[in-house]
Tab-separated table of C-alpha atoms in Angstrom:
chain	number	residue	atom	x	y	z
F	9	MET	CA	63.404	-19.241	39.301
F	10	ALA	CA	61.333	-19.541	42.405
F	11	ASN	CA	62.321	-16.037	43.288
F	12	ASP	CA	61.107	-14.747	39.938
F	13	ILE	CA	57.692	-16.263	40.387
F	14	ASP	CA	57.480	-14.896	43.892
F	15	ARG	CA	58.466	-11.439	42.797
F	16	ARG	CA	56.022	-11.530	39.939
F	17	GLY	CA	53.347	-12.791	42.262
F	18	VAL	CA	53.975	-9.980	44.716
F	19	LEU	CA	54.029	-7.454	41.883
F	20	THR	CA	50.724	-8.673	40.511
F	21	LEU	CA	49.154	-8.622	43.927
F	22	SER	CA	50.238	-5.090	44.719
F	23	LEU	CA	49.171	-3.865	41.275
F	24	GLY	CA	45.770	-5.349	41.903
F	25	ALA	CA	45.621	-3.702	45.311
F	26	ILE	CA	46.586	-0.326	43.842
F	27	LEU	CA	43.988	-0.634	41.088
F	28	ALA	CA	41.291	-1.632	43.540
F	29	ALA	CA	42.215	1.271	45.815
F	30	ALA	CA	42.248	3.696	42.900
F	31	ALA	CA	38.819	2.561	41.784
F	32	GLY	CA	37.555	2.999	45.311
F	33	ARG	CA	35.818	-0.354	45.162
F	34	PRO	CA	36.702	-3.871	44.105
F	35	ALA	CA	34.724	-3.879	40.827
F	36	LEU	CA	36.338	-2.510	37.660
F	37	ALA	CA	34.601	-0.558	34.884
F	38	LEU	CA	31.501	-2.022	33.338
F	39	GLN	CA	32.633	-3.767	30.163
F	40	THR	CA	30.750	-3.101	26.946
F	41	GLY	CA	30.678	-6.833	26.294
F	42	VAL	CA	28.977	-7.447	29.642
F	43	ALA	CA	26.304	-4.853	28.854
F	44	GLU	CA	25.732	-6.339	25.399
F	45	GLY	CA	25.457	-9.788	26.943
F	46	LEU	CA	22.777	-8.515	29.307
F	47	ILE	CA	20.751	-7.084	26.413
F	48	ASP	CA	21.181	-10.286	24.393
F	49	ARG	CA	19.840	-12.377	27.285
F	50	LEU	CA	17.008	-9.914	27.896
F	51	VAL	CA	15.907	-10.042	24.253
F	52	ALA	CA	16.158	-13.842	24.239
F	53	ASP	CA	14.028	-14.043	27.387
F	54	ILE	CA	11.424	-11.656	25.943
F	55	ASN	CA	11.222	-13.804	22.800
F	56	GLY	CA	10.875	-16.875	25.001
F	57	ILE	CA	7.898	-15.336	26.803
F	58	ILE	CA	6.235	-14.070	23.624
F	59	ASN	CA	6.529	-17.470	21.962
F	60	SER	CA	5.553	-19.433	25.072
F	61	GLY	CA	1.896	-19.537	24.054
F	62	ARG	CA	0.809	-18.540	27.535
F	63	THR	CA	-2.147	-16.249	28.188
F	64	GLU	CA	-1.686	-12.489	28.344
F	65	GLY	CA	-2.270	-12.474	32.094
F	66	GLN	CA	0.428	-15.110	32.636
F	67	MET	CA	2.806	-13.200	30.366
F	68	PHE	CA	2.383	-10.051	32.451
F	69	GLY	CA	3.612	-12.032	35.447
F	70	ASP	CA	6.562	-13.278	33.388
F	71	PHE	CA	7.438	-9.753	32.285
F	72	GLU	CA	7.302	-8.586	35.875
F	73	ARG	CA	9.852	-11.253	36.861
F	74	LEU	CA	11.952	-10.257	33.851
F	75	LEU	CA	12.000	-6.616	34.942
F	76	ASN	CA	13.037	-7.561	38.468
F	77	LYS	CA	15.835	-9.688	37.030
F	78	TYR	CA	17.270	-7.341	34.382
F	79	ALA	CA	16.353	-3.800	35.410
F	80	ASP	CA	17.203	-1.609	38.374
F	81	VAL	CA	13.529	-1.332	39.321
F	82	SER	CA	14.309	0.482	42.527
F	83	LEU	CA	16.132	3.249	40.625
F	84	ILE	CA	13.529	3.407	37.849
F	85	SER	CA	10.589	3.687	40.231
F	86	GLN	CA	12.311	6.301	42.364
F	87	PHE	CA	13.231	8.256	39.258
F	88	ALA	CA	9.593	8.140	38.164
F	89	LEU	CA	8.588	9.503	41.567
F	90	SER	CA	11.299	12.184	41.330
F	91	ARG	CA	12.705	13.934	44.364
F	92	ARG	CA	9.470	15.862	44.750
F	93	ILE	CA	7.783	12.663	45.964
F	94	THR	CA	10.746	10.630	47.264
F	95	SER	CA	11.394	13.421	49.749
F	96	VAL	CA	7.974	12.959	51.364
F	97	ILE	CA	7.365	9.215	50.940
F	98	SER	CA	7.743	6.671	53.782
F	99	SER	CA	9.792	3.518	53.247
F	100	GLY	CA	6.644	1.393	53.470
F	101	GLU	CA	4.884	3.485	50.843
F	102	LEU	CA	7.998	3.351	48.666
F	103	ARG	CA	7.953	-0.464	48.735
F	104	ALA	CA	4.236	-0.500	47.903
F	105	PHE	CA	4.770	1.959	45.052
F	106	GLU	CA	7.699	-0.027	43.653
F	107	GLN	CA	5.612	-3.185	43.578
F	108	ALA	CA	2.654	-1.443	41.908
F	109	PHE	CA	4.961	0.337	39.467
F	110	VAL	CA	6.671	-2.847	38.249
F	111	GLY	CA	3.270	-4.420	37.617
F	112	TYR	CA	2.136	-1.323	35.737
F	113	ILE	CA	5.249	-1.274	33.529
F	114	ALA	CA	4.890	-5.015	32.835
F	115	ARG	CA	1.252	-4.563	31.730
F	116	LYS	CA	1.804	-1.379	29.760
F	117	TYR	CA	4.814	-2.557	27.771
F	118	GLY	CA	3.871	-6.237	27.885
F	119	ARG	CA	0.864	-5.430	25.718
F	120	ARG	CA	3.207	-3.888	23.162
F	121	PHE	CA	5.534	-6.887	23.055
F	122	ARG	CA	2.953	-8.658	20.916
F	123	GLU	CA	4.242	-6.425	18.116
F	124	PHE	CA	7.617	-8.119	18.545
F	125	ILE	CA	6.355	-11.502	17.344
F	126	GLY	CA	8.558	-12.536	14.422
F	127	GLY	CA	10.819	-9.567	14.980
F	128	ARG	CA	14.390	-9.292	16.158
F	129	VAL	CA	16.733	-6.859	17.831
F	130	GLU	CA	20.235	-6.438	16.399
F	131	VAL	CA	23.025	-5.014	18.529
F	132	ASN	CA	24.889	-2.419	16.427
F	133	ARG	CA	27.470	-1.109	18.851
F	134	SER	CA	28.007	-0.102	22.439
F	135	GLN	CA	29.580	2.967	23.895
F	136	GLN	CA	31.167	3.452	27.302
F	137	LEU	CA	29.603	6.694	28.518
F	138	ARG	CA	30.992	6.540	32.030
F	139	GLU	CA	33.002	4.087	34.025
F	140	ASP	CA	29.809	2.437	35.254
F	141	THR	CA	27.530	3.135	32.292
F	142	VAL	CA	27.308	1.610	28.821
F	143	MET	CA	24.837	2.523	26.078
F	144	VAL	CA	23.979	-0.439	23.853
F	145	THR	CA	22.641	0.723	20.491
F	146	THR	CA	20.331	-1.662	18.675
F	147	THR	CA	17.988	-1.751	15.726
F	148	ALA	CA	14.568	-3.300	16.217
F	149	ILE	CA	13.427	-5.024	13.049
F	150	LEU	CA	9.732	-5.784	13.260
F	151	ARG	CA	7.286	-6.992	10.666
F	152	GLY	CA	5.642	-4.333	8.525
F	153	VAL	CA	7.402	-1.438	10.235
F	154	ASP	CA	10.473	0.580	9.265
F	155	PRO	CA	13.414	-0.561	11.422
F	156	PHE	CA	13.810	1.724	14.398
F	157	ARG	CA	16.520	2.535	16.867
F	158	VAL	CA	16.470	1.383	20.476
F	159	ASP	CA	19.213	2.390	22.931
F	160	PHE	CA	19.612	0.463	26.186
F	161	GLN	CA	21.400	2.183	29.043
F	162	VAL	CA	23.117	-0.333	31.323
F	163	SER	CA	24.751	0.553	34.617
F	164	ASP	CA	26.382	-1.441	37.403
F	165	ARG	CA	26.025	1.346	39.923
F	166	GLY	CA	23.367	-0.701	41.702
F	167	GLY	CA	25.922	-3.483	42.412
F	168	LYS	CA	25.564	-5.521	39.233
F	169	PRO	CA	24.922	-4.719	35.558
F	170	LEU	CA	21.275	-3.729	35.182
F	171	LEU	CA	19.121	-1.928	32.650
F	172	VAL	CA	18.323	1.627	33.774
F	173	ASP	CA	16.771	3.192	30.664
F	174	MET	CA	15.530	2.355	27.197
F	175	LYS	CA	15.260	4.978	24.467
F	176	VAL	CA	13.110	4.369	21.402
F	177	GLU	CA	14.158	6.812	18.669
F	178	GLY	CA	15.423	9.084	21.394
F	179	ILE	CA	12.279	8.844	23.535
F	180	SER	CA	13.364	7.863	27.031
F	181	LEU	CA	11.241	5.418	29.014
F	182	LEU	CA	12.573	6.921	32.245
F	183	ARG	CA	11.602	10.445	31.319
F	184	SER	CA	8.221	9.404	29.874
F	185	GLU	CA	7.299	7.443	32.983
F	186	GLN	CA	8.457	10.227	35.264
F	187	GLN	CA	6.173	12.569	33.357
F	188	GLU	CA	3.348	10.040	33.649
F	189	ILE	CA	3.734	9.396	37.381
F	190	GLN	CA	3.967	13.126	38.129
F	191	ALA	CA	0.702	13.707	36.249
F	192	MET	CA	-0.997	10.824	38.107
F	193	TYR	CA	0.246	12.182	41.449
F	194	ASP	CA	-1.161	15.642	40.737
F	195	GLN	CA	-4.460	14.159	39.554
F	196	ALA	CA	-4.633	12.084	42.742
F	197	GLY	CA	-4.563	15.339	44.709
F	198	ARG	CA	-0.901	14.806	45.624
F	199	SER	CA	-1.800	11.819	47.756
F	200	ILE	CA	0.693	8.950	47.763
F	201	ALA	CA	-1.997	6.410	48.619
F	202	GLY	CA	-4.072	7.792	45.742
F	203	LEU	CA	-1.097	7.556	43.396
F	204	ILE	CA	-0.423	3.922	44.332
F	205	ALA	CA	-4.087	3.022	43.804
F	206	ARG	CA	-4.006	4.698	40.395
F	207	VAL	CA	-0.787	2.950	39.326
F	208	LYS	CA	-2.281	-0.421	40.291
F	209	GLN	CA	-5.168	0.242	37.873
F	210	ALA	CA	-3.116	1.706	35.037
F	211	GLY	CA	-1.195	0.013	32.245
B	18	MET	CA	14.035	34.854	-1.288
B	19	LEU	CA	16.581	33.288	1.027
B	20	PRO	CA	17.752	36.453	2.838
B	21	GLY	CA	14.123	37.265	3.606
B	22	LEU	CA	13.586	33.813	5.069
B	23	VAL	CA	16.703	34.061	7.163
B	24	ALA	CA	15.486	37.406	8.465
B	25	LEU	CA	12.164	35.767	9.313
B	26	ALA	CA	13.931	32.994	11.181
B	27	ALA	CA	16.134	35.502	12.947
B	28	THR	CA	13.083	37.446	14.092
B	29	VAL	CA	11.487	34.405	15.639
B	30	SER	CA	14.652	33.050	17.185
B	31	ALA	CA	15.638	36.460	18.528
B	32	CYS	CA	12.646	36.453	20.879
B	33	ALA	CA	13.490	32.943	22.039
B	34	PRO	CA	15.510	32.302	25.171
B	35	PRO	CA	18.703	30.212	24.998
B	36	ASP	CA	18.524	26.639	23.823
B	37	VAL	CA	17.309	24.222	26.463
B	38	THR	CA	18.727	20.818	25.768
B	39	SER	CA	17.388	18.669	28.549
B	40	ASP	CA	14.532	20.832	29.762
B	41	ILE	CA	11.198	21.886	28.432
B	42	HIS	CA	10.556	25.506	27.568
B	43	ASP	CA	6.829	26.027	27.240
B	44	PRO	CA	5.836	29.620	28.059
B	45	TYR	CA	2.709	29.385	25.872
B	46	GLU	CA	1.388	26.318	27.672
B	47	MET	CA	-2.154	27.684	28.211
B	48	ARG	CA	-2.633	28.536	24.544
B	49	ASN	CA	-0.850	25.335	23.464
B	50	ARG	CA	-3.179	23.213	25.578
B	51	GLU	CA	-6.212	24.805	23.924
B	52	VAL	CA	-4.867	24.104	20.443
B	53	PHE	CA	-3.964	20.573	21.519
B	54	GLU	CA	-7.519	19.925	22.797
B	55	THR	CA	-8.985	21.129	19.503
B	56	ASN	CA	-6.539	18.951	17.564
B	57	VAL	CA	-7.508	15.907	19.638
B	58	GLU	CA	-11.212	16.582	19.021
B	59	ILE	CA	-10.637	16.775	15.269
B	60	ASP	CA	-8.611	13.573	15.475
B	61	ARG	CA	-11.327	11.751	17.427
B	62	ALA	CA	-13.987	12.885	14.947
B	63	LEU	CA	-11.963	11.669	11.962
B	64	PHE	CA	-10.511	8.473	13.353
B	65	LYS	CA	-12.786	7.091	16.004
B	66	ASP	CA	-11.438	3.555	15.892
B	67	ARG	CA	-7.793	4.693	15.897
B	68	SER	CA	-6.861	1.444	14.194
B	69	GLY	CA	-3.773	3.132	12.808
B	70	THR	CA	-4.551	2.308	9.199
B	71	GLY	CA	-6.262	5.494	8.143
B	72	PRO	CA	-9.634	5.734	6.458
B	73	GLY	CA	-9.906	2.529	4.492
B	74	ILE	CA	-6.880	2.762	2.228
B	75	PRO	CA	-5.554	-0.715	1.349
B	76	ALA	CA	-2.012	-1.278	2.587
B	77	PRO	CA	-0.297	-1.616	-0.847
B	78	VAL	CA	-1.954	1.572	-2.117
B	79	ARG	CA	-0.952	3.294	1.075
B	80	ALA	CA	2.645	2.143	0.618
B	81	GLY	CA	2.628	3.394	-2.988
B	82	LEU	CA	1.264	6.783	-2.008
B	83	THR	CA	3.777	7.052	0.815
B	84	ASN	CA	6.651	6.251	-1.533
B	85	PHE	CA	5.383	8.693	-4.115
B	86	SER	CA	5.065	11.598	-1.735
B	87	GLU	CA	8.444	10.774	-0.193
B	88	THR	CA	10.141	10.727	-3.583
B	89	PHE	CA	8.352	13.943	-4.424
B	90	ALA	CA	9.754	15.564	-1.285
B	91	LEU	CA	13.329	14.528	-2.097
B	92	PRO	CA	14.322	17.654	-4.088
B	93	GLN	CA	13.346	19.718	-1.069
B	94	THR	CA	15.339	17.446	1.237
B	95	ILE	CA	18.344	17.779	-1.077
B	96	VAL	CA	18.040	21.578	-0.997
B	97	ASN	CA	18.164	21.409	2.793
B	98	ASP	CA	21.127	18.999	2.679
B	99	VAL	CA	22.929	21.561	0.495
B	100	LEU	CA	22.070	24.406	2.871
B	101	GLN	CA	23.466	22.305	5.722
B	102	PHE	CA	26.676	21.613	3.754
B	103	ASN	CA	25.944	17.921	4.243
B	104	VAL	CA	27.748	16.657	1.136
B	105	GLU	CA	27.251	12.994	1.982
B	106	ASP	CA	23.469	13.325	2.225
B	107	VAL	CA	23.305	15.474	-0.919
B	108	ILE	CA	24.905	12.613	-2.839
B	109	HIS	CA	22.912	9.934	-0.980
B	110	ASN	CA	19.555	11.602	-1.601
B	111	SER	CA	20.364	12.557	-5.205
B	112	PHE	CA	21.075	8.908	-6.021
B	113	ARG	CA	17.939	7.972	-4.090
B	114	LEU	CA	15.883	10.364	-6.195
B	115	ALA	CA	17.433	9.122	-9.443
B	116	VAL	CA	16.828	5.453	-8.588
B	117	ASN	CA	13.265	5.861	-7.331
B	118	ALA	CA	12.187	8.199	-10.140
B	119	THR	CA	13.369	5.675	-12.752
B	120	LEU	CA	13.461	2.114	-11.422
B	121	GLY	CA	10.737	2.969	-8.930
B	122	PHE	CA	8.203	3.910	-11.615
B	123	GLY	CA	8.237	7.633	-10.919
B	124	GLY	CA	8.436	7.127	-7.178
B	125	LEU	CA	5.613	4.641	-6.580
B	126	MET	CA	8.131	2.071	-5.391
B	127	ASP	CA	11.210	2.479	-3.250
B	128	PRO	CA	13.966	0.284	-4.768
B	129	ALA	CA	16.625	2.695	-3.461
B	130	THR	CA	16.157	1.444	0.089
B	131	GLU	CA	16.795	-2.126	-1.053
B	132	LEU	CA	19.996	-0.900	-2.709
B	133	GLY	CA	21.194	0.463	0.615
B	134	LEU	CA	20.092	4.055	-0.033
B	135	GLU	CA	17.737	4.277	2.933
B	136	LYS	CA	15.505	7.260	3.669
B	137	ARG	CA	17.351	10.214	5.188
B	138	ASP	CA	14.928	12.998	5.965
B	139	SER	CA	15.717	16.593	6.474
B	140	ASP	CA	13.773	19.820	6.646
B	141	PHE	CA	14.320	23.539	7.042
B	142	GLY	CA	13.891	23.289	10.800
B	143	GLU	CA	17.002	21.114	10.811
B	144	THR	CA	18.786	23.593	8.531
B	145	LEU	CA	18.048	26.342	11.052
B	146	HIS	CA	19.447	24.078	13.791
B	147	VAL	CA	22.619	23.505	11.771
B	148	TRP	CA	22.917	27.248	11.234
B	149	GLY	CA	22.920	27.712	14.981
B	150	PHE	CA	19.379	28.912	15.687
B	151	ASP	CA	17.953	27.986	19.072
B	152	GLU	CA	15.014	25.662	19.474
B	153	GLY	CA	12.845	28.384	20.985
B	154	ALA	CA	9.612	27.738	22.797
B	155	TYR	CA	7.450	24.653	22.406
B	156	LEU	CA	4.429	25.252	20.175
B	157	VAL	CA	1.349	23.250	19.255
B	158	LEU	CA	0.264	24.176	15.741
B	159	PRO	CA	-3.345	23.797	14.613
B	160	ILE	CA	-3.754	20.455	12.766
B	161	LEU	CA	0.033	20.001	12.361
B	162	GLY	CA	0.575	19.406	16.070
B	163	PRO	CA	3.710	19.593	18.214
B	164	SER	CA	6.486	21.903	17.075
B	165	THR	CA	8.883	24.536	18.324
B	166	GLU	CA	9.380	28.141	17.283
B	167	ARG	CA	12.347	27.084	15.166
B	168	ASP	CA	10.515	24.158	13.585
B	169	ALA	CA	7.421	26.263	12.896
B	170	VAL	CA	9.528	28.697	10.880
B	171	GLY	CA	11.052	25.686	9.146
B	172	LYS	CA	7.599	24.397	8.238
B	173	VAL	CA	6.632	27.721	6.664
B	174	VAL	CA	9.801	27.717	4.575
B	175	ASP	CA	9.290	24.076	3.590
B	176	LEU	CA	5.804	25.005	2.453
B	177	PHE	CA	7.382	27.367	-0.092
B	178	THR	CA	10.058	24.969	-1.259
B	179	ASN	CA	7.597	22.076	-1.633
B	180	PRO	CA	3.993	23.286	-1.711
B	181	LEU	CA	2.763	19.904	-2.914
B	182	GLY	CA	4.180	18.343	0.210
B	183	TYR	CA	1.141	19.699	1.969
B	184	VAL	CA	-1.332	19.023	-0.822
B	185	LEU	CA	-0.025	15.466	-1.117
B	186	PRO	CA	1.100	14.515	2.367
B	187	SER	CA	2.115	10.977	3.192
B	188	PRO	CA	-1.030	8.991	3.873
B	189	GLU	CA	0.264	8.064	7.298
B	190	LYS	CA	0.071	11.744	8.096
B	191	TYR	CA	-3.694	11.403	7.884
B	192	VAL	CA	-3.603	9.051	10.812
B	193	GLY	CA	-3.718	11.189	13.863
B	194	THR	CA	-2.867	14.284	11.873
B	195	ALA	CA	-4.609	16.337	14.474
B	196	THR	CA	-2.412	15.235	17.302
B	197	GLY	CA	0.393	15.683	14.830
B	198	ILE	CA	2.450	13.063	16.571
B	199	VAL	CA	2.472	10.825	13.551
B	200	ALA	CA	3.415	13.577	11.164
B	201	SER	CA	6.102	14.809	13.486
B	202	ILE	CA	7.716	11.617	14.681
B	203	GLY	CA	9.833	10.449	11.791
B	204	ALA	CA	6.763	9.631	9.639
B	205	ARG	CA	6.659	6.064	10.869
B	206	GLY	CA	3.163	5.146	9.889
B	207	ASP	CA	2.924	1.862	11.696
B	208	PHE	CA	5.162	2.636	14.625
B	209	ALA	CA	2.887	5.603	15.142
B	210	GLY	CA	0.094	3.294	16.302
B	211	THR	CA	2.163	2.564	19.370
B	212	VAL	CA	2.938	6.193	19.987
B	213	GLU	CA	-0.714	7.136	19.579
B	214	SER	CA	-2.038	4.626	22.057
B	215	VAL	CA	0.578	5.605	24.600
B	216	LEU	CA	-0.576	9.140	24.009
B	217	TYR	CA	-4.279	8.449	24.377
B	218	ASP	CA	-3.873	6.254	27.440
B	219	SER	CA	-1.683	8.793	29.145
B	220	ALA	CA	-2.656	10.611	32.339
B	221	ASP	CA	-1.750	13.929	30.706
B	222	PRO	CA	-1.739	13.507	26.915
B	223	TYR	CA	-0.578	17.086	26.344
B	224	ALA	CA	2.521	16.699	28.509
B	225	ALA	CA	3.199	13.222	27.091
B	226	ALA	CA	3.024	14.508	23.499
B	227	ARG	CA	5.308	17.406	24.351
B	228	LEU	CA	7.938	15.126	25.848
B	229	LEU	CA	7.700	12.605	22.981
B	230	TYR	CA	8.079	15.331	20.378
B	231	LEU	CA	10.978	17.136	22.016
B	232	ASP	CA	12.917	13.978	22.929
B	233	ASN	CA	12.482	12.562	19.438
B	234	ARG	CA	13.213	15.815	17.602
B	235	ARG	CA	16.363	16.515	19.628
B	236	PHE	CA	17.491	12.941	18.968
B	237	GLN	CA	16.974	13.411	15.195
B	238	LEU	CA	18.848	16.697	15.195
B	239	SER	CA	21.750	15.201	17.142
B	240	GLY	CA	22.207	12.805	14.236
B	241	GLY	CA	21.256	9.894	16.475
B	242	ASP	CA	24.220	10.283	18.808
B	243	SER	CA	23.224	8.351	21.913
B	244	GLY	CA	25.850	10.156	23.981
B	245	ASP	CA	24.195	13.478	23.217
B	246	ALA	CA	21.003	12.916	25.163
B	247	PHE	CA	22.712	10.863	27.840
B	248	PHE	CA	21.755	11.640	31.385
B	249	ASP	CA	22.671	9.811	34.548
B	250	PRO	CA	19.511	8.969	36.497
B	251	TYR	CA	21.509	8.098	39.623
B	252	GLU	CA	23.034	11.560	39.650
B	253	GLU	CA	19.700	13.260	39.034
B	254	LEU	CA	18.138	11.303	41.896
B	255	TYR	CA	20.894	11.077	44.470
B	256	GLY	CA	23.239	13.893	43.372
B	257	GLU	CA	23.573	17.102	45.350
């Protein structure tokens, strides 16, 4: 009896060790349920902010905290910069840009969240696209508008499950913002300081 | 008529380079930007306030007109469904037409959607896609706005199969017709307000409109498969 348990215990342990070694890291694949849970909490938190009755300025601060909590802001801001800029930026400038960028995103999309009052987001399904990436497909049902499709891309590549992209009817926030930041950079005469100043004003 | 149209499509697509799925192919950018600027000027002149409601049409009337023109466009959609061998949508849209033409008072109302027969658009640009034609270059058409070589050919063909579609466009098409974003992005009248303001507040409205159109159009043509347009930002940023 005791032997059995021991053997089973050893077996389980070694299986775990093999699996961990095979995966190359202790964490296993990102579960679709985990990704859906993240989106559920995100939507609930957004609704909480919208219905909080706070001023727009206060809400922008709340959205900023929300982004830092649920999204891989470091990835998103570096993607917006693209390698063209990340290859020439200093780490200090990168931190300053990231901070300005999160504020800009919070203002720009925070203004739109007013349209979500009385609306809801229904999770339809989720799809494992890679070991570390899940796409959560939802339908946004807002007042006076045809329901539309929103896909949330969740990845745990950054260490824990975080939102990396949001696609509204196929239009990617990542790609749109990359386009936007590249245009701002060019208009700022390809100056990083100029870009950061511009991003602080925008949104 | 059809062989001639196919020949027309073949001519246009023959000059186009291979399909670019994740990238933007815009060899006519200079000319496109000029057309875009003119379109924006027309848009500004017509809709200064950009309230998203169009020139003073009450919402219920607007909804009625939208439903009517959508029902009116259904035979054309069904023709395209047939050409795409999409049996399911042929049946879906035929029932939709039957229900809305009768219970919907000749198309003024849209009871089909309530019965679970939601709107499923199609057009000849999509038919060309199904037939294997490449997207071609990005184009900005006067008044109609963002398009591609393939979609422009599709629009010409659709003009023949439903001439009244252009005489009686959906009222939401009036809103920002010039930038064409509204008319081109899934005809979502109200959602379009959001798109428009993003567009107008953008650092480079031309490039923003181009990306919005292409991303959205490719998504539609993929049948809404989220895996289709999937890209890994980590790889793009940190990959070799």
